[in-house]
Every structure is written in structure tokens, then in C-alpha cells.
Coordinates of N, CA and C in Angstrom, one line a residue:
M1 N -13.1 68.8 -8.0 CA -11.7 68.9 -7.9 C -11.0 67.6 -8.0
N2 N -10.1 67.6 -9.1 CA -9.3 66.3 -9.0 C -8.4 66.0 -7.9
N3 N -8.2 64.7 -7.6 CA -7.3 64.4 -6.4 C -5.8 64.7 -6.9
T4 N -5.1 64.9 -5.8 CA -3.7 65.3 -6.0 C -2.7 64.1 -5.5
I5 N -1.7 63.8 -6.4 CA -0.8 62.8 -5.9 C 0.6 63.3 -6.0
L6 N 1.3 63.1 -4.9 CA 2.8 63.4 -4.8 C 3.6 62.2 -5.3
I7 N 4.5 62.5 -6.4 CA 5.4 61.3 -6.8 C 6.7 61.7 -6.3
L8 N 7.4 60.8 -5.6 CA 8.7 61.0 -5.1 C 9.7 60.0 -5.7
N9 N 10.5 60.2 -6.8 CA 11.4 59.3 -7.3 C 12.5 59.9 -7.9
N10 N 13.8 59.2 -8.0 CA 15.0 59.7 -8.6 C 15.1 59.6 -10.0
S11 N 14.2 58.7 -10.6 CA 14.3 58.2 -12.0 C 13.4 59.0 -12.8
D12 N 13.9 59.7 -13.8 CA 13.2 60.5 -14.8 C 12.2 59.4 -15.6
E13 N 12.6 58.4 -15.9 CA 12.0 57.3 -16.7 C 10.8 56.8 -16.0
T14 N 11.0 56.5 -14.5 CA 9.7 56.2 -13.8 C 8.9 57.4 -13.6
I15 N 9.3 58.5 -13.3 CA 8.6 59.7 -13.2 C 7.7 60.0 -14.5
N16 N 8.3 59.9 -15.6 CA 7.5 60.1 -17.0 C 6.4 59.1 -17.1
L17 N 6.8 57.8 -16.7 CA 5.8 56.7 -16.7 C 4.6 56.9 -15.8
L18 N 4.9 57.3 -14.6 CA 3.7 57.6 -13.6 C 3.0 58.8 -14.1
K19 N 3.7 59.7 -14.6 CA 2.9 61.0 -15.2 C 1.7 60.5 -16.2
I20 N 2.4 59.5 -17.1 CA 1.4 59.2 -18.1 C 0.3 58.3 -17.5
L21 N 0.6 57.4 -16.7 CA -0.5 56.5 -16.1 C -1.4 57.2 -15.2
F22 N -0.9 58.1 -14.3 CA -2.0 59.0 -13.5 C -2.5 60.3 -14.1
G23 N -1.7 60.8 -15.0 CA -2.3 61.8 -15.9 C -3.4 61.5 -16.7
N24 N -3.2 60.3 -17.2 CA -4.4 59.9 -18.1 C -5.7 59.6 -17.2
E25 N -5.5 59.3 -15.9 CA -6.6 59.2 -15.1 C -7.2 60.4 -14.6
G26 N -6.5 61.6 -14.9 CA -7.2 62.9 -14.4 C -6.6 63.4 -13.2
Y27 N -5.4 62.9 -12.5 CA -5.2 63.3 -11.3 C -4.1 64.3 -11.6
N28 N -4.1 65.2 -10.5 CA -3.0 66.3 -10.6 C -1.8 65.7 -9.8
L29 N -0.7 66.0 -10.4 CA 0.5 65.4 -10.0 C 1.7 66.5 -9.7
I30 N 2.2 66.2 -8.4 CA 3.3 67.0 -7.9 C 4.6 66.1 -7.9
I31 N 5.6 66.5 -8.4 CA 6.9 65.7 -8.7 C 7.9 66.3 -7.5
A32 N 8.6 65.3 -7.1 CA 9.8 65.6 -6.2 C 10.8 64.5 -6.3
K33 N 12.1 65.1 -6.4 CA 13.1 64.0 -6.8 C 14.1 63.9 -5.5
S34 N 13.7 64.4 -4.6 CA 14.5 64.2 -3.3 C 13.5 64.0 -2.0
G35 N 14.0 63.6 -1.0 CA 13.2 63.6 0.2 C 12.8 64.9 0.6
A36 N 13.9 65.8 0.7 CA 13.6 67.1 1.3 C 12.6 67.9 0.4
E37 N 12.8 67.8 -0.9 CA 11.8 68.3 -1.7 C 10.2 67.9 -1.7
A38 N 10.3 66.7 -1.3 CA 9.0 66.0 -1.2 C 8.4 66.5 0.2
I39 N 9.1 66.6 1.2 CA 8.5 67.0 2.5 C 8.1 68.4 2.4
E40 N 8.9 69.3 1.6 CA 8.5 70.7 1.5 C 7.3 70.9 0.8
K41 N 7.1 70.0 -0.1 CA 5.9 70.2 -1.0 C 4.6 69.4 -0.4
T42 N 4.9 68.8 0.7 CA 3.8 67.9 1.4 C 2.9 68.9 2.1
D43 N 1.4 69.0 1.9 CA 0.6 69.8 2.7 C -0.8 69.0 2.7
D44 N -1.8 69.8 3.2 CA -3.1 69.0 3.2 C -3.8 68.9 1.9
S45 N -3.3 69.5 0.9 CA -3.8 69.3 -0.5 C -3.7 67.9 -1.0
L46 N -2.8 67.2 -0.6 CA -2.4 65.8 -1.0 C -3.5 64.8 -0.7
D47 N -3.7 63.8 -1.5 CA -4.6 62.8 -1.3 C -3.9 61.4 -1.4
L48 N -2.6 61.5 -1.8 CA -1.8 60.1 -2.0 C -0.4 60.5 -2.2
I49 N 0.6 59.6 -1.7 CA 2.0 59.8 -2.0 C 2.3 58.5 -2.5
I50 N 3.2 58.5 -3.7 CA 3.8 57.4 -4.4 C 5.3 57.5 -4.3
M51 N 6.0 56.7 -3.6 CA 7.5 56.9 -3.5 C 8.4 55.7 -3.6
D52 N 9.5 55.9 -4.2 CA 10.4 54.8 -4.2 C 11.4 55.0 -2.9
I53 N 11.5 53.8 -2.3 CA 12.1 53.9 -1.0 C 13.8 53.8 -1.2
E54 N 14.2 53.5 -2.5 CA 15.6 53.6 -2.8 C 15.9 54.9 -3.5
L55 N 16.2 55.9 -2.5 CA 16.5 57.3 -3.0 C 18.1 57.6 -2.9
Q56 N 18.6 58.2 -4.0 CA 20.1 58.4 -4.1 C 20.4 59.2 -2.8
G57 N 21.4 58.7 -2.1 CA 22.0 59.5 -0.9 C 21.0 59.8 0.1
E58 N 19.8 59.0 0.2 CA 19.0 59.2 1.3 C 18.4 58.1 1.9
N59 N 18.0 58.0 3.2 CA 17.4 56.9 3.6 C 15.9 57.2 3.4
G60 N 15.4 56.2 2.6 CA 14.0 56.3 2.2 C 13.0 56.0 3.2
V61 N 13.5 55.0 4.3 CA 12.5 55.0 5.4 C 12.4 56.0 6.1
F62 N 13.6 56.7 6.4 CA 13.5 58.2 7.1 C 12.8 59.1 6.5
V63 N 12.8 59.2 5.2 CA 12.0 60.1 4.3 C 10.5 59.9 4.5
C64 N 10.1 58.5 4.3 CA 8.7 58.3 4.7 C 8.2 58.6 6.0
G65 N 9.2 58.5 7.2 CA 8.7 58.9 8.4 C 8.5 60.4 8.4
G66 N 9.4 61.2 7.7 CA 9.2 62.6 7.6 C 7.9 63.0 7.0
L67 N 7.6 62.4 5.8 CA 6.4 62.7 5.1 C 5.1 62.3 6.1
R68 N 5.1 61.1 6.8 CA 4.1 60.8 7.7 C 3.9 61.9 8.8
E69 N 5.0 62.5 9.1 CA 4.8 63.7 10.2 C 3.9 64.8 9.7
K70 N 3.9 64.9 8.4 CA 3.4 66.2 7.9 C 2.0 65.9 7.3
T71 N 1.7 64.6 7.1 CA 0.4 64.4 6.4 C -0.1 63.0 6.9
N72 N -1.4 62.8 6.8 CA -2.1 61.5 7.0 C -2.4 60.8 5.8
A73 N -2.0 61.5 4.6 CA -2.4 60.9 3.3 C -1.8 59.7 3.2
P74 N -2.3 58.6 2.4 CA -1.8 57.4 2.4 C -0.5 57.3 1.6
I75 N 0.4 56.4 1.9 CA 1.8 56.4 1.2 C 1.9 55.0 0.7
I76 N 2.1 54.9 -0.7 CA 2.5 53.8 -1.4 C 3.9 53.7 -1.7
I77 N 4.6 52.5 -1.3 CA 5.8 52.5 -1.6 C 6.2 51.6 -2.8
I78 N 6.8 52.1 -3.8 CA 7.3 51.0 -5.0 C 8.8 51.0 -4.7
S79 N 9.2 49.6 -4.9 CA 10.7 49.4 -4.7 C 11.2 47.9 -5.3
R80 N 12.4 48.0 -5.7 CA 12.9 46.7 -6.1 C 13.2 45.8 -5.0
L81 N 13.4 46.3 -3.7 CA 13.5 45.6 -2.4 C 12.3 44.8 -2.0
D82 N 12.4 43.5 -1.9 CA 11.2 42.6 -1.6 C 11.1 42.0 -0.4
S83 N 12.3 42.2 0.4 CA 12.3 41.4 1.7 C 11.3 41.7 2.9
D84 N 11.0 40.7 3.7 CA 10.0 41.2 4.6 C 10.5 42.3 5.5
S85 N 11.7 42.2 5.7 CA 12.3 43.2 6.8 C 12.3 44.7 6.2
E86 N 12.5 44.9 4.8 CA 12.4 46.1 4.2 C 11.0 46.6 4.2
K87 N 10.0 45.6 4.0 CA 8.7 46.0 4.1 C 8.2 46.5 5.5
G88 N 8.7 45.7 6.4 CA 8.4 46.0 7.9 C 9.0 47.5 8.3
F89 N 10.2 47.7 7.8 CA 10.8 49.0 8.1 C 9.8 50.1 7.5
A90 N 9.4 49.8 6.1 CA 8.5 51.0 5.6 C 7.2 51.1 6.3
F91 N 6.6 49.8 6.7 CA 5.2 50.0 7.5 C 5.4 50.8 8.8
S92 N 6.6 50.4 9.5 CA 6.9 51.1 10.7 C 7.0 52.6 10.5
A93 N 7.5 53.0 9.4 CA 7.8 54.4 9.1 C 6.4 55.2 8.7
G94 N 5.4 54.5 8.5 CA 4.1 55.0 8.2 C 3.5 54.7 6.7
A95 N 4.1 53.9 6.0 CA 3.6 53.5 4.6 C 2.4 52.7 4.9
D96 N 1.4 52.9 3.9 CA 0.2 52.1 4.0 C 0.2 51.0 2.9
D97 N 1.1 51.0 2.0 CA 1.1 49.9 1.0 C 2.5 49.8 0.6
Y98 N 2.8 48.7 -0.2 CA 4.1 48.4 -0.7 C 4.0 47.5 -1.9
L99 N 4.5 48.0 -3.0 CA 4.4 47.2 -4.3 C 5.9 46.9 -4.8
S100 N 6.2 45.7 -4.8 CA 7.5 45.3 -5.4 C 7.7 45.4 -6.8
V101 N 8.8 45.9 -7.4 CA 9.1 46.0 -8.8 C 9.6 44.6 -9.1
P102 N 9.2 43.9 -10.4 CA 7.9 44.6 -11.3 C 6.6 44.4 -10.7
F103 N 5.9 45.3 -11.2 CA 4.4 45.2 -10.7 C 3.5 45.6 -11.9
S104 N 2.2 45.1 -11.8 CA 1.3 45.4 -12.8 C 0.7 47.0 -12.8
Y105 N 0.9 47.6 -13.8 CA 0.5 49.1 -13.8 C -0.9 49.0 -13.4
N106 N -1.7 48.2 -13.9 CA -3.3 48.2 -13.5 C -3.5 48.0 -11.9
E107 N -2.4 47.1 -11.3 CA -2.5 47.1 -9.9 C -2.2 48.3 -9.1
L108 N -1.1 48.9 -9.5 CA -0.8 50.3 -9.0 C -1.9 51.2 -9.1
I109 N -2.6 51.5 -10.2 CA -3.6 52.5 -10.3 C -4.8 52.0 -9.6
S110 N -5.1 50.6 -9.5 CA -6.3 50.1 -8.6 C -6.0 50.5 -7.2
R111 N -4.8 50.1 -6.7 CA -4.5 50.5 -5.2 C -4.6 51.8 -5.1
A112 N -4.0 52.7 -5.9 CA -4.0 54.1 -5.7 C -5.5 54.6 -5.5
K113 N -6.2 54.1 -6.3 CA -7.7 54.7 -6.3 C -8.4 54.3 -5.1
A114 N -8.0 53.0 -4.7 CA -8.7 52.5 -3.4 C -8.3 53.3 -2.4
H115 N -6.9 53.6 -2.1 CA -6.4 54.4 -1.0 C -7.0 55.8 -1.2
I116 N -7.0 56.4 -2.1 CA -7.6 57.9 -2.4 C -9.1 57.8 -1.9
R117 N -9.9 56.8 -2.5 CA -11.3 56.7 -2.1 C -11.4 56.8 -0.5
R118 N -10.6 55.9 0.1 CA -10.9 55.6 1.5 C -10.4 56.7 2.4
Y119 N -9.2 57.5 1.8 CA -8.8 58.7 2.4 C -9.8 59.8 2.3
C120 N -10.5 60.0 1.1 CA -11.4 61.0 0.9 C -12.6 61.0 1.9
V121 N -13.0 59.7 2.0 CA -14.1 59.4 2.9 C -13.6 59.8 4.4
Y122 N -12.5 59.5 4.7 CA -11.8 59.7 6.0 C -11.9 61.1 6.3
K123 N -11.5 61.9 5.2 CA -11.5 63.2 5.4 C -12.8 64.0 5.2
G124 N -13.8 63.4 4.9 CA -15.1 63.8 4.7 C -15.4 64.7 3.4
K125 N -14.4 64.2 2.4 CA -14.6 65.0 1.2 C -15.8 64.5 0.3
E126 N -16.1 63.1 0.5 CA -17.0 62.4 -0.5 C -18.4 62.1 0.1
T127 N -18.3 61.6 1.4 CA -19.6 61.1 2.0 C -19.8 61.7 3.3
K128 N -20.9 61.9 3.7 CA -21.4 62.4 5.1 C -21.5 61.0 6.0
A129 N -20.8 61.0 7.1 CA -20.9 59.8 8.0 C -22.2 60.1 8.8
D130 N -22.6 59.1 9.6 CA -23.8 58.8 10.3 C -23.6 59.7 11.5
G131 N -22.7 60.2 12.0 CA -22.6 61.1 13.2 C -22.6 60.3 14.5
S132 N -22.4 59.0 14.4 CA -22.6 58.2 15.7 C -21.0 58.4 16.5
I133 N -21.2 58.2 17.8 CA -20.0 58.1 18.6 C -19.7 56.7 19.1
I134 N -18.5 56.4 19.1 CA -18.3 55.0 19.6 C -17.3 55.3 20.6
R135 N -17.5 54.6 21.8 CA -16.8 54.6 22.9 C -16.3 53.4 23.4
V136 N -15.0 53.4 23.8 CA -14.4 52.2 24.4 C -13.4 52.7 25.6
K137 N -13.8 52.5 26.8 CA -13.0 53.0 27.8 C -12.8 54.5 27.7
N138 N -11.4 54.9 27.6 CA -11.2 56.3 27.4 C -11.0 56.6 26.0
L139 N -11.3 55.8 25.0 CA -11.2 56.0 23.7 C -12.5 56.4 23.0
V140 N -12.6 57.4 22.3 CA -13.8 57.9 21.6 C -13.5 58.2 20.1
V141 N -14.5 57.7 19.3 CA -14.4 57.9 17.9 C -15.7 58.6 17.4
N142 N -15.6 59.7 16.8 CA -16.6 60.4 16.3 C -16.5 60.2 14.7
T143 N -17.5 59.4 14.2 CA -17.5 58.9 12.9 C -18.0 60.0 11.9
Q144 N -18.6 61.0 12.5 CA -19.0 62.2 11.7 C -17.9 63.1 11.1
N145 N -16.8 63.2 11.9 CA -15.8 63.9 11.5 C -14.4 63.2 11.6
Q146 N -14.5 61.9 11.9 CA -13.5 61.0 11.9 C -12.4 61.5 13.0
L147 N -13.0 61.9 14.1 CA -12.1 62.4 15.3 C -12.0 61.4 16.2
V148 N -10.8 61.2 16.5 CA -10.2 60.0 17.6 C -9.8 60.8 18.6
T149 N -10.2 60.4 19.9 CA -9.6 61.0 21.1 C -9.3 60.0 22.2
V150 N -8.3 60.3 22.8 CA -7.9 59.4 24.0 C -7.8 60.3 25.2
D151 N -8.7 60.2 26.2 CA -8.6 61.3 27.4 C -8.9 62.6 26.7
D152 N -9.8 62.8 26.0 CA -10.1 64.1 25.4 C -9.0 64.7 24.5
K153 N -8.0 64.0 24.2 CA -6.9 64.5 23.6 C -6.9 64.0 22.0
R154 N -6.8 64.7 21.0 CA -7.0 64.2 19.7 C -5.9 63.3 19.4
V155 N -6.0 62.0 18.7 CA -5.0 61.3 18.3 C -5.1 61.2 16.7
P156 N -3.9 61.6 16.1 CA -3.9 61.6 14.6 C -3.6 60.1 14.0
L157 N -4.5 59.7 13.2 CA -4.3 58.3 12.7 C -4.2 58.5 11.2
T158 N -3.5 57.4 10.6 CA -3.6 57.3 9.2 C -5.0 56.7 8.8
T159 N -5.4 56.8 7.5 CA -6.6 56.1 7.1 C -6.7 54.6 7.3
T160 N -5.6 54.0 7.1 CA -5.5 52.6 7.3 C -5.8 52.3 8.9
E161 N -5.1 52.9 9.7 CA -5.2 52.7 11.2 C -6.6 53.2 11.5
Y162 N -7.1 54.1 11.0 CA -8.6 54.7 11.4 C -9.6 53.5 11.0
N163 N -9.4 53.1 9.8 CA -10.4 51.8 9.3 C -10.2 50.7 10.0
M164 N -9.1 50.4 10.5 CA -8.9 49.1 11.3 C -9.6 49.2 12.6
L165 N -9.4 50.5 13.3 CA -9.8 50.9 14.6 C -11.5 50.7 14.6
V166 N -12.1 51.4 13.6 CA -13.5 51.5 13.4 C -14.1 50.1 13.3
L167 N -13.5 49.3 12.3 CA -14.0 48.0 12.0 C -14.0 47.1 13.3
M168 N -13.0 47.2 14.1 CA -13.2 46.4 15.3 C -14.0 47.1 16.4
M169 N -14.1 48.5 16.5 CA -15.0 49.1 17.4 C -16.4 48.9 17.2
R170 N -16.8 48.7 16.0 CA -18.2 48.6 15.7 C -18.8 47.2 16.1
E171 N -17.7 46.3 16.3 CA -18.3 44.9 16.6 C -17.4 44.4 17.8
R172 N -17.5 45.0 18.9 CA -16.6 44.7 20.2 C -16.8 43.3 20.6
K173 N -15.6 42.9 21.0 CA -15.3 41.4 21.4 C -15.5 40.3 20.3
R174 N -15.7 40.7 19.1 CA -15.7 39.8 18.0 C -14.2 39.6 17.5
V175 N -13.8 38.6 17.4 CA -12.4 38.3 17.0 C -12.3 38.3 15.4
F176 N -11.6 39.4 14.9 CA -11.3 39.4 13.5 C -10.0 38.7 13.1
S177 N -10.1 37.8 12.1 CA -8.7 37.0 11.7 C -8.0 37.9 10.8
F178 N -6.8 37.5 10.7 CA -5.9 38.3 9.8 C -6.5 38.3 8.5
E179 N -7.0 37.4 7.9 CA -7.6 37.3 6.6 C -8.7 38.2 6.5
E180 N -9.6 38.2 7.4 CA -10.8 39.2 7.5 C -10.3 40.6 7.6
I181 N -9.4 41.0 8.5 CA -9.0 42.3 8.5 C -8.3 42.8 7.1
Y182 N -7.4 41.9 6.6 CA -6.7 42.3 5.4 C -7.7 42.5 4.3
E183 N -8.7 41.7 4.1 CA -9.5 41.7 2.8 C -10.7 42.9 3.2
K184 N -10.9 43.2 4.4 CA -12.0 44.3 4.7 C -11.2 45.6 4.5
I185 N -10.1 45.7 4.9 CA -9.3 47.1 4.9 C -8.6 47.3 3.7
W186 N -7.8 46.4 3.3 CA -7.1 46.5 1.9 C -8.0 46.2 0.7
R187 N -9.0 45.4 0.8 CA -10.0 45.1 -0.1 C -9.2 44.4 -1.4
E188 N -8.4 43.5 -1.0 CA -7.6 42.6 -1.8 C -7.4 41.1 -1.3
P189 N -7.4 40.2 -2.2 CA -7.3 38.8 -1.6 C -6.2 38.6 -0.6
Y190 N -6.6 38.0 0.3 CA -5.5 37.7 1.5 C -4.3 36.8 1.0
F191 N -3.2 36.9 1.6 CA -2.0 36.1 1.4 C -1.3 36.2 2.6
Y192 N -0.5 35.1 2.9 CA 0.0 34.9 4.3 C 1.0 35.9 4.8
K193 N 1.9 36.5 3.8 CA 2.8 37.5 4.2 C 2.0 38.9 4.7
A194 N 0.8 39.0 4.4 CA 0.1 40.2 4.9 C -0.2 40.3 6.4
N195 N 0.1 39.1 7.1 CA 0.1 39.0 8.5 C 1.2 40.1 9.0
N196 N 2.1 40.2 8.5 CA 3.3 41.1 8.8 C 2.8 42.5 8.8
T197 N 2.0 42.8 7.6 CA 1.6 44.1 7.5 C 0.5 44.5 8.6
I198 N -0.3 43.6 8.8 CA -1.5 43.8 9.9 C -0.7 44.0 11.2
M199 N 0.2 43.1 11.6 CA 0.8 43.3 12.8 C 1.5 44.6 12.9
V200 N 2.3 45.0 12.1 CA 2.8 46.4 12.2 C 1.9 47.5 12.4
H201 N 0.8 47.4 11.6 CA -0.4 48.6 11.8 C -1.0 48.3 13.2
I202 N -1.2 47.2 13.6 CA -1.7 47.0 15.0 C -0.8 47.7 16.1
L203 N 0.4 47.2 15.9 CA 1.5 48.0 16.8 C 1.4 49.5 16.8
K204 N 1.5 50.0 15.7 CA 1.4 51.6 15.6 C 0.1 52.0 16.1
L205 N -0.9 51.4 16.0 CA -2.3 51.7 16.5 C -2.2 51.7 18.0
R206 N -1.6 50.6 18.6 CA -1.7 50.5 19.9 C -0.8 51.6 20.6
K207 N 0.3 51.9 19.9 CA 1.2 53.0 20.4 C 0.5 54.3 20.5
K208 N -0.5 54.5 19.8 CA -1.3 55.8 19.8 C -2.5 55.8 20.7
I209 N -3.1 54.7 21.0 CA -4.2 54.7 21.8 C -4.1 54.0 23.2
E210 N -3.1 53.2 23.4 CA -2.9 52.4 24.5 C -2.0 53.1 25.7
A211 N -2.3 53.0 26.8 CA -1.3 53.6 27.9 C 0.0 52.7 27.9
N212 N -0.4 51.5 27.8 CA 0.9 50.5 28.0 C 0.7 49.4 26.9
T213 N 1.5 49.5 25.6 CA 1.5 48.6 24.7 C 1.8 47.1 25.2
G214 N 2.5 47.1 26.1 CA 2.9 45.7 26.7 C 1.9 45.0 27.3
K215 N 0.7 45.8 27.7 CA -0.5 45.1 28.3 C -1.7 46.0 27.9
P216 N -2.0 45.8 26.6 CA -3.1 46.6 26.0 C -4.5 46.3 26.6
E217 N -5.2 47.4 26.8 CA -6.5 47.2 27.3 C -7.6 47.5 26.4
I218 N -7.3 47.9 25.2 CA -8.3 48.0 24.2 C -8.1 47.1 23.1
I219 N -7.1 47.1 22.2 CA -7.0 46.1 21.3 C -6.3 44.8 21.8
K220 N -7.1 43.8 21.8 CA -6.5 42.6 22.5 C -6.1 41.5 21.2
T221 N -5.3 40.5 21.6 CA -4.8 39.6 20.6 C -5.4 38.3 21.1
A222 N -6.1 37.7 20.1 CA -6.6 36.2 20.4 C -5.6 35.5 19.7
W223 N -4.8 34.9 20.4 CA -3.7 34.1 20.0 C -3.9 32.9 19.0
G224 N -3.3 33.1 17.8 CA -3.6 32.0 16.7 C -4.9 32.5 16.0
K225 N -5.6 33.4 16.3 CA -6.9 33.7 15.7 C -6.9 35.1 15.0
G226 N -6.5 36.2 15.7 CA -6.4 37.3 15.2 C -6.6 38.5 16.4
Y227 N -7.4 39.6 16.2 CA -7.4 40.7 17.1 C -9.0 41.0 17.3
Y228 N -9.2 41.6 18.6 CA -10.4 42.1 18.8 C -10.3 43.3 19.8
I229 N -11.3 44.1 19.9 CA -11.5 45.0 20.9 C -12.3 44.8 22.1
D230 N -11.7 44.8 23.3 CA -12.5 44.2 24.4 C -13.5 45.3 24.9

């Protein structure tokens, strides 16, 4: 079965371009021109969402958050807005990636394929995991079904959050630098501004698994170096 991508954009020109790009790659496409329509069309069949954060008459960040409440599928933002604050808002709302216009079409396709591949593995669509259980205090990760629980209660994570968590849990007490985390999770060359992206995802992850984000007991910060799991 071909993977399914939801495209949310107000521009017919951009929609037609993305139809050509991803249609030629064999993906199933669902089109939405408003946040409400996109949220209505979002279900478990989606493998990726590509959305413009500049939506006419709507708050794109708010829409992104609404989509994240309905699915853990990766969300790629494409936007003319390139400030760190805009990117920070988008990542805080649940976006997994952010591409500023203009961008390379090959880069967009490459990132989309990478996110879909990781998400399909996360959902168990393509590969069988080894069935191991990883425990840290009251946090348990079952890598066979990608189930994460805290105090025996299921914690829904995005693919990026899950991959970051498992990366550090597999090598407890090892400090992972920003550069190492970015290149292992995003599989792209590191750049300094990526630190903000990593910090936003760490904060979101802490909110989901820590009892007190002000005094984290699981994901610790090695100041000036990176992060590690105690």
C-alpha cells in the first residue's frame, strides 16, 4: 500500500506543484485548503502532513496543534517565515520539521521520505522490532510495539520524540551532544540553529514523561554539552 500524505495549503499553485512532486513519487495525496478541513480529514491512515503555517484567516500554529491532537504522524511546515521565534512556535505546537521558502524540491522530498520511513517503523508497518523492554525508573519502553508508559499509563509520543527517547535510553548516562542528536534523529548535517529545535523537542518530551519538568529525574541536561538519561 502506498503511503498517504495530507497537504494543507491555501495556494492552488503550491498544491498543484506538490501534487506533481509527490504524485510522481507514488504517494496517495489528500488535499485540504483550511485548518478545519485538514483536521476533519486527519485519521490513522496518514503517514505525513505537509502544511503552510500562513493560512488565510487562521492561526497556522493553532491548526498545527489541532492536527497533533489527532495524529502522531510527522508534520512538515513550509513557510516564508524564517525567524527562530516562528520556528519555535511551530515546534512547540507539534511540528517535526520546518522548511523555509524558497527550498529545494529534492530536499523536501528527501525529508518527507525520511519522516515517513521513520514513522512507518515506529508504527510497525515495515520492520519488526526486537521485542526488548527498556526501563528507567517509572518509564517503560516496549520497542516491539513502540509502546511508552509512565506509571503503567500509555504516553503518546511523536516519532521524533520516540526516537530521541530510545536513542538516549539505549545508552544510559552517556551524554549526547546537540550535533549527535540532530544528525542521528534528523539524519542531516548539523547546523547551530538546530539547537533550538532539539531543545523544544526535549521540553515537550519532558512534559510527557517527567513528574516535574523543573527538576527532571529522567532526561538530564549536561550544561554546555547536551542531554543524557540518568
